[in-house]
Each structure stands twice: as C-alpha cells, then as structure tokens.
C-alpha cells in the first residue's frame, strides 16, 4: 500500500501540471485575440474578443485553470480513500475538509437530511412568526435588489467620462463587476463567521464551487444580455423564471410538485408579464431590439440561475449549514474563479485603470457591491427557511413592485391590463397559500390518525 505522503505528492503533482498548462494557454490566447473595445462608438474598431461567445470561451478557459486540476485532485483522493489514511497534520485536514467534509454524505443524510427547506424547524414555529419572517425576507430582498438592479443597468449602459470636448467610454468587463460584488460579500461573511458561533460544518468545501460557477455564469449572462435584448424580452424572461426553477428542482433534488403549484407559478408569471409589459417602461425602451444573441444569453441566465438556487437549497437540506457559512463558501470560490480568470486575461488591471480614469464608476461599483452583499444575506436566509421556489417567486414579484412604486411616486397611470395582471398575481398567491394550508391540514390529520392506530 502506498504511503500517505506519496499519494498526496502524486495527486498534487498531476494537478500542478494541468494548472500550469491551462495557465499558459490563458495567457497566450488573449495576446493573440486582442482586447475588448471600450469606445462608445466601436463599429469601426471591433475585435474578435468583442463577440460575446469569444469572451465566454475565454472566461470558461480561465475558470478551467482551477476546475480541471481541482476535479483531478478530488477524483484522485476519493479513489485512494485518502480520508481513511490521512494524518492529523494541517495539510491532510485541509484536503479532508475540501474533498470529503467532516462526515460522509451518508452520515449527514442519516442525521435528518429529509428536511424540506434546509434547517428550518417550521413545525415548531408559530404561523405568525413564520409570516413575519417571510415579510422580513421580502422587505430585505426588495430593498437590496431594487437598488442593485437600477445600478447594474446604469453601469452597463452609462457612458463614463463623456464631456463636450471628449468622447466617453463604456465599462464592458462583466466579469470584473461579478468579482467586486463577491469580494465584499466574502469579507462580510468572514467577519460574521469570526464574531458569531456557527453550527458544525459538515459539507465538503468543493460542493460550494458548483453554485459559485453557476452564480458567476448567471450574473455574466445577465450583464451581457442587457446589451442585446429589449425591455419586453427582459420582462418575459425574468417573469417566467418560476417554472424553470421548479423544473430544475426535479433534476437537482428529485422534487415533485403538484398540479396546483404549476398552475400558480404560471399565473404569477402571466400576471407579472401583463403588468410590466403594460407599463411605460416599454415605450421608454423602444430603441432597443432583441437579437438572437440576446435570446441565447437570456436562456443561459435562466438556466444557470435556476440551478444556483436549487443547488444551494439542496446543500441546506443535506448538510444543515448556516446562511453565513453558505455565503462565505460560495463567495470564496466565486472570488477565486473570477480573480484567476481576470488576471490571466489582463482584465483586472484594465478595469482598475478604468476606475482610475472614471471616479464616478468607483462610487457606482461600491454601492452595487454593498447591495449585492446584503442581498446575498437575505438570499441565503430565505433559501434556508423557505426553499428555492418561494425565493424565486419573491424575486419575480420584485419587478412588479418596482413598477408599482414608480406609478405611486411619479403618478404614472396603471392601465386596465396592468391592473388585471396585479389581480392575477394576488389570486395566484392566495391559491398558493390556501393550497399549502390545506396540504398541511391533511398531513396533520393523517399523522394524528396514524398515531392513534399505533397507540391502539
């Protein structure tokens, strides 16, 4: 049998060779392709890298610098059952926590992995307290992401540095925006972990990387889609996210949904779409058109975003970590992936130079990062308590609330179609609450009858 040190050295050596091989490829390719244009009018000076698919391939290649060696290491150590022979030294413990976790997956499942929403004891919490917690989550998510959405669109469509005598430039590096959002969230999560006691952490650390990657990709696709889609297309895509999330839940967690849940999801999507499409924002965005690239980017955004919430909900259900532990783990991998990719492609220093030329961008980016960080706190708390479908419904209705606030504050009229859409959404929410209450009554009656039979 091979010595533990020999096993470790062979695995690390193989991963290191792959790391440097992909690193060289990441450095050479951007030099050959050139840099993305940031000019306001780039029709005459476009490059290969201006095409979104080329940038996507470069980003994925950058992430592969960590993913490919990491996957090789995980497979190697699992095949060798390293956790059964590892010693007490620091490096061995780091490998065990990253690859195996503190307990086997089977052991964690046996400790109560059948919980529906990952660690919440809803049966022991009063209905009023549960309702108050849900309203708290709604308020937090609305406040953080209403501000975040406005700033996100402003940053990607604002011409920085433009004066009467000088042409402006657009900020186009979507990956850098993802990085600055995640780095602040990582710092906040780390501080909270140090200051407050947390439950035992059992999950293998590498499992956070899945949702980190999907979260990065969904953010990147969303940023890029803003350049290629019209407002009505954005509305229809974002308002219909509930159904993809439910379908992804069947794939990731093998969840089953009743017909009334699909009906209420369709009603919410339909009602929000009607309300938003009848708002004045459609006419204000009439200059933009939707291209094939925009449809593909929106499809990528919906796919990755659906996976992210379902995978995180599955981790909550299976390993019972706290929202702060989830937030820190996900953002740790997100920062690593985006930082490596940015450094390899030169995008990090180009973005820093852009910040130096445009101080207004620094202010916008800081506010965007703060909204993202606090929004993540509410995201993970909501996922741990109520699950991915409820979270997606909250975020879908957020768009309607934004338009409704605009109507109230600025006196914009609500059309009959928009009012009908609002009524459809409220009816869907009422049906969802009623169906959930009815289902719980049936479950309690069944449990009481079974307890009575067992006593007899």
Short mmCIF file of N, CA, C and O in Angstrom, two decimals, residues 231-243 264-282 302 393 395-401 403 415-426:
data_model
loop_
_atom_site.label_atom_id
_atom_site.label_comp_id
_atom_site.label_asym_id
_atom_site.label_seq_id
_atom_site.Cartn_x
_atom_site.Cartn_y
_atom_site.Cartn_z
N UNK A 231 -36.53 45.69 -23.64
CA UNK A 231 -37.16 45.61 -22.33
C UNK A 231 -38.26 44.56 -22.26
O UNK A 231 -38.34 43.80 -21.30
N UNK A 232 -39.18 44.48 -23.26
CA UNK A 232 -40.21 43.43 -23.18
C UNK A 232 -39.63 42.02 -23.09
O UNK A 232 -40.17 41.17 -22.38
N UNK A 233 -38.54 41.77 -23.79
CA UNK A 233 -37.93 40.45 -23.74
C UNK A 233 -37.36 40.18 -22.35
O UNK A 233 -37.47 39.06 -21.82
N UNK A 234 -36.73 41.18 -21.75
CA UNK A 234 -36.23 41.02 -20.38
C UNK A 234 -37.38 40.70 -19.42
O UNK A 234 -37.26 39.84 -18.55
N UNK A 235 -38.50 41.39 -19.61
CA UNK A 235 -39.66 41.18 -18.73
C UNK A 235 -40.15 39.74 -18.83
O UNK A 235 -40.36 39.05 -17.82
N UNK A 236 -40.36 39.27 -20.06
CA UNK A 236 -40.89 37.92 -20.25
C UNK A 236 -39.94 36.86 -19.71
O UNK A 236 -40.37 35.85 -19.14
N UNK A 237 -38.63 37.09 -19.86
CA UNK A 237 -37.65 36.12 -19.38
C UNK A 237 -37.62 36.07 -17.85
O UNK A 237 -37.67 34.99 -17.25
N UNK A 238 -37.55 37.23 -17.22
CA UNK A 238 -37.43 37.26 -15.77
C UNK A 238 -38.74 36.90 -15.07
O UNK A 238 -38.73 36.32 -13.99
N UNK A 239 -39.87 37.24 -15.70
CA UNK A 239 -41.15 36.93 -15.08
C UNK A 239 -41.48 35.44 -15.15
O UNK A 239 -42.31 34.96 -14.38
N UNK A 240 -40.85 34.71 -16.04
CA UNK A 240 -41.16 33.29 -16.21
C UNK A 240 -40.14 32.38 -15.54
O UNK A 240 -40.10 31.18 -15.82
N UNK A 241 -39.33 32.94 -14.64
CA UNK A 241 -38.27 32.13 -14.01
C UNK A 241 -38.79 31.08 -13.05
O UNK A 241 -38.09 30.12 -12.74
N UNK A 242 -40.02 31.23 -12.57
CA UNK A 242 -40.53 30.29 -11.56
C UNK A 242 -40.61 28.87 -12.13
O UNK A 242 -40.22 27.89 -11.47
N UNK A 243 -41.10 28.73 -13.35
CA UNK A 243 -41.24 27.42 -13.96
C UNK A 243 -39.88 26.74 -14.16
O UNK A 243 -39.70 25.56 -13.79
N UNK A 264 -50.24 27.88 -10.17
CA UNK A 264 -49.96 29.16 -9.51
C UNK A 264 -48.69 29.80 -10.07
O UNK A 264 -48.62 31.03 -10.22
N UNK A 265 -47.69 28.99 -10.40
CA UNK A 265 -46.45 29.53 -11.00
C UNK A 265 -46.74 30.17 -12.35
O UNK A 265 -46.23 31.26 -12.66
N UNK A 266 -47.54 29.51 -13.16
CA UNK A 266 -47.91 30.07 -14.46
C UNK A 266 -48.72 31.35 -14.30
O UNK A 266 -48.53 32.32 -15.04
N UNK A 267 -49.62 31.36 -13.31
CA UNK A 267 -50.43 32.56 -13.08
C UNK A 267 -49.57 33.74 -12.65
O UNK A 267 -49.77 34.88 -13.11
N UNK A 268 -48.60 33.49 -11.77
CA UNK A 268 -47.70 34.56 -11.33
C UNK A 268 -46.90 35.09 -12.51
O UNK A 268 -46.76 36.31 -12.70
N UNK A 269 -46.35 34.20 -13.32
CA UNK A 269 -45.56 34.62 -14.48
C UNK A 269 -46.43 35.42 -15.45
O UNK A 269 -46.00 36.47 -15.96
N UNK A 270 -47.64 34.95 -15.69
CA UNK A 270 -48.55 35.63 -16.62
C UNK A 270 -48.95 37.00 -16.09
O UNK A 270 -48.94 38.01 -16.82
N UNK A 271 -49.30 37.08 -14.80
CA UNK A 271 -49.74 38.34 -14.23
C UNK A 271 -48.64 39.38 -14.20
O UNK A 271 -48.85 40.55 -14.57
N UNK A 272 -47.42 38.97 -13.79
CA UNK A 272 -46.29 39.91 -13.76
C UNK A 272 -45.96 40.39 -15.17
O UNK A 272 -45.68 41.57 -15.40
N UNK A 273 -45.99 39.48 -16.14
CA UNK A 273 -45.69 39.86 -17.52
C UNK A 273 -46.70 40.88 -18.04
O UNK A 273 -46.32 41.88 -18.67
N UNK A 274 -47.99 40.65 -17.78
CA UNK A 274 -49.01 41.59 -18.23
C UNK A 274 -48.81 42.97 -17.61
O UNK A 274 -48.90 44.00 -18.29
N UNK A 275 -48.52 42.99 -16.31
CA UNK A 275 -48.36 44.27 -15.63
C UNK A 275 -47.15 45.03 -16.14
O UNK A 275 -47.21 46.23 -16.44
N UNK A 276 -46.02 44.34 -16.28
CA UNK A 276 -44.80 45.01 -16.71
C UNK A 276 -44.87 45.44 -18.17
O UNK A 276 -44.39 46.52 -18.54
N UNK A 277 -45.43 44.59 -19.02
CA UNK A 277 -45.50 44.92 -20.44
C UNK A 277 -46.46 46.07 -20.72
O UNK A 277 -46.37 46.73 -21.76
N UNK A 278 -47.38 46.32 -19.81
CA UNK A 278 -48.32 47.43 -19.99
C UNK A 278 -47.81 48.73 -19.37
O UNK A 278 -48.48 49.76 -19.44
N UNK A 279 -46.62 48.68 -18.76
CA UNK A 279 -46.08 49.88 -18.10
C UNK A 279 -45.42 50.79 -19.12
O UNK A 279 -45.14 50.41 -20.25
N UNK A 280 -45.11 52.00 -18.69
CA UNK A 280 -44.49 52.97 -19.58
C UNK A 280 -43.06 52.65 -19.93
O UNK A 280 -42.50 53.23 -20.85
N UNK A 281 -42.42 51.71 -19.19
CA UNK A 281 -41.04 51.38 -19.48
C UNK A 281 -40.87 50.77 -20.86
O UNK A 281 -39.80 50.84 -21.45
N UNK A 282 -41.93 50.13 -21.38
CA UNK A 282 -41.82 49.52 -22.70
C UNK A 282 -41.59 50.60 -23.76
O UNK A 282 -40.76 50.46 -24.65
N UNK A 302 -31.21 32.17 -17.35
CA UNK A 302 -32.29 31.44 -16.67
C UNK A 302 -31.82 30.05 -16.25
O UNK A 302 -32.12 29.58 -15.14
N UNK A 393 -40.24 33.22 -6.43
CA UNK A 393 -41.50 33.97 -6.51
C UNK A 393 -41.32 35.38 -5.94
O UNK A 393 -41.79 36.36 -6.52
N UNK A 395 -38.54 37.12 -5.83
CA UNK A 395 -37.71 37.90 -6.74
C UNK A 395 -38.45 38.24 -8.03
O UNK A 395 -38.17 39.26 -8.67
N UNK A 396 -39.40 37.39 -8.43
CA UNK A 396 -40.19 37.68 -9.62
C UNK A 396 -41.16 38.83 -9.35
O UNK A 396 -41.30 39.75 -10.16
N UNK A 397 -41.81 38.78 -8.21
CA UNK A 397 -42.76 39.84 -7.85
C UNK A 397 -42.04 41.16 -7.62
O UNK A 397 -42.64 42.24 -7.75
N UNK A 398 -40.74 41.08 -7.29
CA UNK A 398 -39.95 42.31 -7.07
C UNK A 398 -40.05 43.26 -8.26
O UNK A 398 -40.11 44.48 -8.10
N UNK A 399 -40.05 42.71 -9.47
CA UNK A 399 -40.11 43.56 -10.66
C UNK A 399 -41.43 44.32 -10.73
O UNK A 399 -41.47 45.50 -11.09
N UNK A 400 -42.52 43.62 -10.38
CA UNK A 400 -43.80 44.30 -10.36
C UNK A 400 -43.87 45.39 -9.31
O UNK A 400 -44.45 46.46 -9.54
N UNK A 401 -43.27 45.13 -8.13
CA UNK A 401 -43.27 46.13 -7.07
C UNK A 401 -42.49 47.37 -7.50
O UNK A 401 -42.88 48.50 -7.19
N UNK A 403 -42.18 48.62 -10.54
CA UNK A 403 -43.02 49.42 -11.42
C UNK A 403 -44.16 50.07 -10.65
O UNK A 403 -44.53 51.23 -10.88
N UNK A 415 -52.72 50.87 -16.28
CA UNK A 415 -53.71 50.52 -17.30
C UNK A 415 -54.61 49.40 -16.79
O UNK A 415 -54.31 48.72 -15.80
N UNK A 416 -55.72 49.19 -17.51
CA UNK A 416 -56.63 48.10 -17.15
C UNK A 416 -55.93 46.75 -17.27
O UNK A 416 -56.15 45.85 -16.45
N UNK A 417 -55.08 46.61 -18.29
CA UNK A 417 -54.34 45.35 -18.45
C UNK A 417 -53.38 45.14 -17.28
O UNK A 417 -53.25 44.04 -16.75
N UNK A 418 -52.70 46.22 -16.88
CA UNK A 418 -51.79 46.12 -15.75
C UNK A 418 -52.51 45.78 -14.46
O UNK A 418 -52.05 44.98 -13.66
N UNK A 419 -53.68 46.43 -14.25
CA UNK A 419 -54.47 46.14 -13.05
C UNK A 419 -54.94 44.69 -13.05
O UNK A 419 -54.93 44.02 -12.01
N UNK A 420 -55.35 44.19 -14.22
CA UNK A 420 -55.77 42.79 -14.32
C UNK A 420 -54.59 41.86 -13.99
O UNK A 420 -54.76 40.84 -13.32
N UNK A 421 -53.39 42.22 -14.45
CA UNK A 421 -52.20 41.42 -14.14
C UNK A 421 -51.93 41.36 -12.65
O UNK A 421 -51.59 40.31 -12.10
N UNK A 422 -52.11 42.51 -11.96
CA UNK A 422 -51.92 42.54 -10.50
C UNK A 422 -52.92 41.62 -9.81
O UNK A 422 -52.57 40.87 -8.89
N UNK A 423 -54.17 41.65 -10.28
CA UNK A 423 -55.19 40.79 -9.69
C UNK A 423 -54.87 39.31 -9.89
O UNK A 423 -55.10 38.48 -9.01
N UNK A 424 -54.34 38.98 -11.05
CA UNK A 424 -53.95 37.59 -11.32
C UNK A 424 -52.86 37.14 -10.36
O UNK A 424 -52.89 36.02 -9.82
N UNK A 425 -51.88 38.02 -10.10
CA UNK A 425 -50.79 37.68 -9.18
C UNK A 425 -51.33 37.46 -7.78
O UNK A 425 -50.98 36.48 -7.10
N UNK A 426 -52.19 38.37 -7.30
CA UNK A 426 -52.74 38.21 -5.96
C UNK A 426 -53.60 36.95 -5.84
O UNK A 426 -53.57 36.26 -4.81
#
